PDB file of C-alpha atoms in Angstrom:
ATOM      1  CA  UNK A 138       0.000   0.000   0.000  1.00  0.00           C
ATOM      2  CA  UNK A 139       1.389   2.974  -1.228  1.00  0.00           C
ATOM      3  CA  UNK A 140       1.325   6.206   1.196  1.00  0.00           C
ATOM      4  CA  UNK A 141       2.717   9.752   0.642  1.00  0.00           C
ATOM      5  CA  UNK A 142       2.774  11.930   4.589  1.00  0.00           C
ATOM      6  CA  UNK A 143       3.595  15.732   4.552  1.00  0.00           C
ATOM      7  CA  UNK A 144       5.326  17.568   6.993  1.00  0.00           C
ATOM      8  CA  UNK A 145       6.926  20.850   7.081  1.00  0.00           C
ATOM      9  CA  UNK A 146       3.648  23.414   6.807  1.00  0.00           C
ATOM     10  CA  UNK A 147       3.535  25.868   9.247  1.00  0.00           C
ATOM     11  CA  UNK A 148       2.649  29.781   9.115  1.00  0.00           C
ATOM     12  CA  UNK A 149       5.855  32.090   8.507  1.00  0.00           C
ATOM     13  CA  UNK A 150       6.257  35.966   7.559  1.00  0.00           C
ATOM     14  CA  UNK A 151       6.385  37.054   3.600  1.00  0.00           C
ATOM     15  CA  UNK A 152       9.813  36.738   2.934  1.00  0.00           C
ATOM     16  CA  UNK A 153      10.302  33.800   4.655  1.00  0.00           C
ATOM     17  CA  UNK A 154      11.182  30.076   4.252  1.00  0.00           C
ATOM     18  CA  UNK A 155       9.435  26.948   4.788  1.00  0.00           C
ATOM     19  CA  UNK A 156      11.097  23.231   3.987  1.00  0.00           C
ATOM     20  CA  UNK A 157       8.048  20.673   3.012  1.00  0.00           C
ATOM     21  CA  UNK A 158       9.307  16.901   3.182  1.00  0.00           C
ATOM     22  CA  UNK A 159       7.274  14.100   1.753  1.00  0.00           C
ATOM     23  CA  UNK A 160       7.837  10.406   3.311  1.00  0.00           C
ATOM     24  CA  UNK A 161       7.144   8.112   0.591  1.00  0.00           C
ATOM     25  CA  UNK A 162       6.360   3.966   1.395  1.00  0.00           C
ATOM     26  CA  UNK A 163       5.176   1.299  -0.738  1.00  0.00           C
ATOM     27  CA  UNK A 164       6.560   2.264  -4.101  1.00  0.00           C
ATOM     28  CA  UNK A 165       8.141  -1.889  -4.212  1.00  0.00           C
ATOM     29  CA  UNK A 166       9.514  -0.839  -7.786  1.00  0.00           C
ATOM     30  CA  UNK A 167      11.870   1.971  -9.224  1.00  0.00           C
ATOM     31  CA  UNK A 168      11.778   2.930 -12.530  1.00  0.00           C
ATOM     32  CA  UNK A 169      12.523   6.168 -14.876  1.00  0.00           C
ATOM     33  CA  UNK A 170       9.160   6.276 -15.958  1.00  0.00           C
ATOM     34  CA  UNK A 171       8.028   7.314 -12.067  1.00  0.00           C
ATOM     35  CA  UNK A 172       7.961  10.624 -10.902  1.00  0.00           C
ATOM     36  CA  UNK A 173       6.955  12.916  -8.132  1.00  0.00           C
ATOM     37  CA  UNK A 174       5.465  16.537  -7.567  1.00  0.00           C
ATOM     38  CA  UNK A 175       4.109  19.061  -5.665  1.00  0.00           C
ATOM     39  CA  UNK A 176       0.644  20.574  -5.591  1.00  0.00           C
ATOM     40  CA  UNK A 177      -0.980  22.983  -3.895  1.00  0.00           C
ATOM     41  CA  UNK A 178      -4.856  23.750  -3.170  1.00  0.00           C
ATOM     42  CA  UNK A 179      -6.612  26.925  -1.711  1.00  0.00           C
ATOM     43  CA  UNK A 180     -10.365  26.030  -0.815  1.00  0.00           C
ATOM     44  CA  UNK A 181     -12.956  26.839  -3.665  1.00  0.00           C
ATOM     45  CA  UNK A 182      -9.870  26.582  -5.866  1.00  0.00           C
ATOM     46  CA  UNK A 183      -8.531  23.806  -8.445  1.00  0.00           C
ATOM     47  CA  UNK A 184      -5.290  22.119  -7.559  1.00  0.00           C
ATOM     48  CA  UNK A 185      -2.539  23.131  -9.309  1.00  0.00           C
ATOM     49  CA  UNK A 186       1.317  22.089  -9.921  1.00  0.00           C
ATOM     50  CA  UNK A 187       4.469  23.720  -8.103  1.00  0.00           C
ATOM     51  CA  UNK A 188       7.019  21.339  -8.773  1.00  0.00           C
ATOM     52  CA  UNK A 189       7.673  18.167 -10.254  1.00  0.00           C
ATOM     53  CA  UNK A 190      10.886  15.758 -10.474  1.00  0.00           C
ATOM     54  CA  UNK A 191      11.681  12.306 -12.185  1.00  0.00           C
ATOM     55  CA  UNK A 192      12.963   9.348 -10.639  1.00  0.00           C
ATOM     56  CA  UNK A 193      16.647  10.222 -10.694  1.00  0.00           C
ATOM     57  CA  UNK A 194      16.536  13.687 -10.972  1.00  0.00           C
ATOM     58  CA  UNK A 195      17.073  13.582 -14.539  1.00  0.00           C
ATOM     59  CA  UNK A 196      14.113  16.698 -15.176  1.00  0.00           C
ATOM     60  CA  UNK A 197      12.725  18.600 -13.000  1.00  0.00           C
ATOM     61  CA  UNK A 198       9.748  21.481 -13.635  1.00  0.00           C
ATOM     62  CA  UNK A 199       8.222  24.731 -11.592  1.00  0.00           C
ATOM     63  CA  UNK A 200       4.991  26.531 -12.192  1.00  0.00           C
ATOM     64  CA  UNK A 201       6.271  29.693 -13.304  1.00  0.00           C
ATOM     65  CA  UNK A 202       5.095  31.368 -10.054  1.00  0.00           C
ATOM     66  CA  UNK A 203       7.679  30.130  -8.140  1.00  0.00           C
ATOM     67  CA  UNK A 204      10.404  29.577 -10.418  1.00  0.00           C
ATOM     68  CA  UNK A 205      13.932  30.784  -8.695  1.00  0.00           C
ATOM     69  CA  UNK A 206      12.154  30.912  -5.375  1.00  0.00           C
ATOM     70  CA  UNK A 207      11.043  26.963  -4.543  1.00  0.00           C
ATOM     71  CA  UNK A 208      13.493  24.026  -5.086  1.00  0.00           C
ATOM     72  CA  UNK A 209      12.486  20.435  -5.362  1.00  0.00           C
ATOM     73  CA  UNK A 210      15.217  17.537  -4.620  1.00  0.00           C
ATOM     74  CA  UNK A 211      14.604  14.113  -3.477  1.00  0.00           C
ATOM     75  CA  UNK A 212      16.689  11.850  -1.648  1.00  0.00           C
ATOM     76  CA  UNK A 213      16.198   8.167  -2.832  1.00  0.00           C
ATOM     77  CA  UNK A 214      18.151   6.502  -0.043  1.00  0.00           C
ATOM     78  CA  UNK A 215      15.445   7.728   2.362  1.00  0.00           C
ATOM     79  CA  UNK A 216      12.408   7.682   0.092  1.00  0.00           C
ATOM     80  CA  UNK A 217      12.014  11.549   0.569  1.00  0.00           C
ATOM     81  CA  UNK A 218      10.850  14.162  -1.814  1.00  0.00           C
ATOM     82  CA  UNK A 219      11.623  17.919  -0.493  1.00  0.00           C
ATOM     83  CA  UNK A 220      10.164  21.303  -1.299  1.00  0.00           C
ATOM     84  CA  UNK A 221      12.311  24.064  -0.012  1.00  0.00           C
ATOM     85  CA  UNK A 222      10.274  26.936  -0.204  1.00  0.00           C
ATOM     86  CA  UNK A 223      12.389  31.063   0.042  1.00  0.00           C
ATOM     87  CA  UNK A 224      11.176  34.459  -0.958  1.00  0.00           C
ATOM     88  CA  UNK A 225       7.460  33.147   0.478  1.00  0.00           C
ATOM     89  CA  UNK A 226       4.738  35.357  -0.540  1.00  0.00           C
ATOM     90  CA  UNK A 227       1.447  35.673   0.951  1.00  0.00           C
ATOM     91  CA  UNK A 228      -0.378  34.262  -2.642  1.00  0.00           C
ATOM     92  CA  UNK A 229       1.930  31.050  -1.761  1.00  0.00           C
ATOM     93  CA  UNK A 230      -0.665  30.650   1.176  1.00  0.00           C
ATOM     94  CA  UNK A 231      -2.448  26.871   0.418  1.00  0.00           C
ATOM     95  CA  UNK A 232      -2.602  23.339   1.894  1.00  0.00           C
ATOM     96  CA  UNK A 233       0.421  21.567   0.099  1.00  0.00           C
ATOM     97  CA  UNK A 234       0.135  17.932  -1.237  1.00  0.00           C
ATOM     98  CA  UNK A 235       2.792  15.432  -2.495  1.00  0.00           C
ATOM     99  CA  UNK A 236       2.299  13.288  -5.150  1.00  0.00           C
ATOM    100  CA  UNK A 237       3.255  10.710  -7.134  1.00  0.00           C
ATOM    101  CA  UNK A 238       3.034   8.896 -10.508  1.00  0.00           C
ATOM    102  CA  UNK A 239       3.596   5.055 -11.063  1.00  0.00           C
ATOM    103  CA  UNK A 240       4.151   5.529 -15.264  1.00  0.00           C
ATOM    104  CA  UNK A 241       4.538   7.325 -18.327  1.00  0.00           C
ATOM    105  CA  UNK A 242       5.931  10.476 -16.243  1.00  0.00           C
ATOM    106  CA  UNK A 243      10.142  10.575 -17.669  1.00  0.00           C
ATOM    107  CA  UNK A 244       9.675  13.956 -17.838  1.00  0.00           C
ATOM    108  CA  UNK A 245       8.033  14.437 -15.281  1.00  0.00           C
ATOM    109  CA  UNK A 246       4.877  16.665 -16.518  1.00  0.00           C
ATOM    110  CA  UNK A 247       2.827  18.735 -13.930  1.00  0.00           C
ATOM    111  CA  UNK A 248      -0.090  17.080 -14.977  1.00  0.00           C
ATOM    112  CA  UNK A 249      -2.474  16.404 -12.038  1.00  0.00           C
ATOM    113  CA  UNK A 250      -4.152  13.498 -13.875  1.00  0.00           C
ATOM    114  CA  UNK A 251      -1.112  11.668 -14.193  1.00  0.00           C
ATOM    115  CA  UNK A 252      -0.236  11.283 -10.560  1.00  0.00           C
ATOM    116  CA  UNK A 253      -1.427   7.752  -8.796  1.00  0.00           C
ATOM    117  CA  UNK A 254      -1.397   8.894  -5.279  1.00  0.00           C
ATOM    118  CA  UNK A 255      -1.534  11.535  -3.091  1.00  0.00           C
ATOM    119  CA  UNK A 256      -0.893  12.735   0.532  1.00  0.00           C
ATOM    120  CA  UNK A 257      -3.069  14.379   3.028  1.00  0.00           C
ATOM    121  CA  UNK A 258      -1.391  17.990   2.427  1.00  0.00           C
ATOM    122  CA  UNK A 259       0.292  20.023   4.795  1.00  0.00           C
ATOM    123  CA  UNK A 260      -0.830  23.631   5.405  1.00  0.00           C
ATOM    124  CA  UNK A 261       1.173  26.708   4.396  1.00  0.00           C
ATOM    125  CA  UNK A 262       0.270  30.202   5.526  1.00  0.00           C
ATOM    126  CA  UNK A 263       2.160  33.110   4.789  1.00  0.00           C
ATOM    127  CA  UNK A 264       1.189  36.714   5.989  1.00  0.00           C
ATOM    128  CA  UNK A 265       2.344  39.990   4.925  1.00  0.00           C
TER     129      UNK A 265
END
């Protein structure tokens, strides 16, 4: 059984940083068609794609609204995937999900559709 738990959320100033990790268990097979993002959701909104990386690093993509601020990174040893979040904004203010994708993701598209399974979120608030 595959499950994907947040942690990291928390409420911090504008300007501020925030590091999300995602714990990732019962993914029994590796392969470079797998992949793994970040969404995020503000009530009465759709979900939409931050970040996205592909098994091995290979590609990674951003949403272009937080392009040079967010960095994704995983760390395979410990079945981890990472957000760090700098230059927060208040707009950046949403419940956080990882999420990942079983196939056809190589380059690792920010394609909601495409991911298999998703965590419970963890909750960012920033304030001005």
């Amino acid at each position: 059984q595959v499950q994907l738990v947040e942690s990291g959320g928390g409420s911090v100033k504008a300007g501020g940083t925030l590091r999300l990790s995602c714990a990732a268990s019962g993914i029994t097979s590796t392969s470079s068609r797998q992949c793994m993002g970040w969404f995020r959701q503000v009530i009465g909104k759709e979900r939409e794609g931050v970040a996205s990386i592909s098994n091995g690093g290979g590609y990674t993509r951003y949403a272009d609204f937080v392009k040079g601020r967010f960095t994704i990174s995983q760390d395979n040893a410990k079945n981890t995937l990472y957000l760090q979040m700098n230059s927060l904004k208040p707009e950046d203010t949403a419940k956080y999900y990882c999420a990942a994708a079983v196939d056809s993701c190589v380059f690792a598209p920010l394609l909601r559709p495409l991911y298999d399974y998703w965590g419970q979120g963890t909750q960012v608030t920033v304030s001005s």
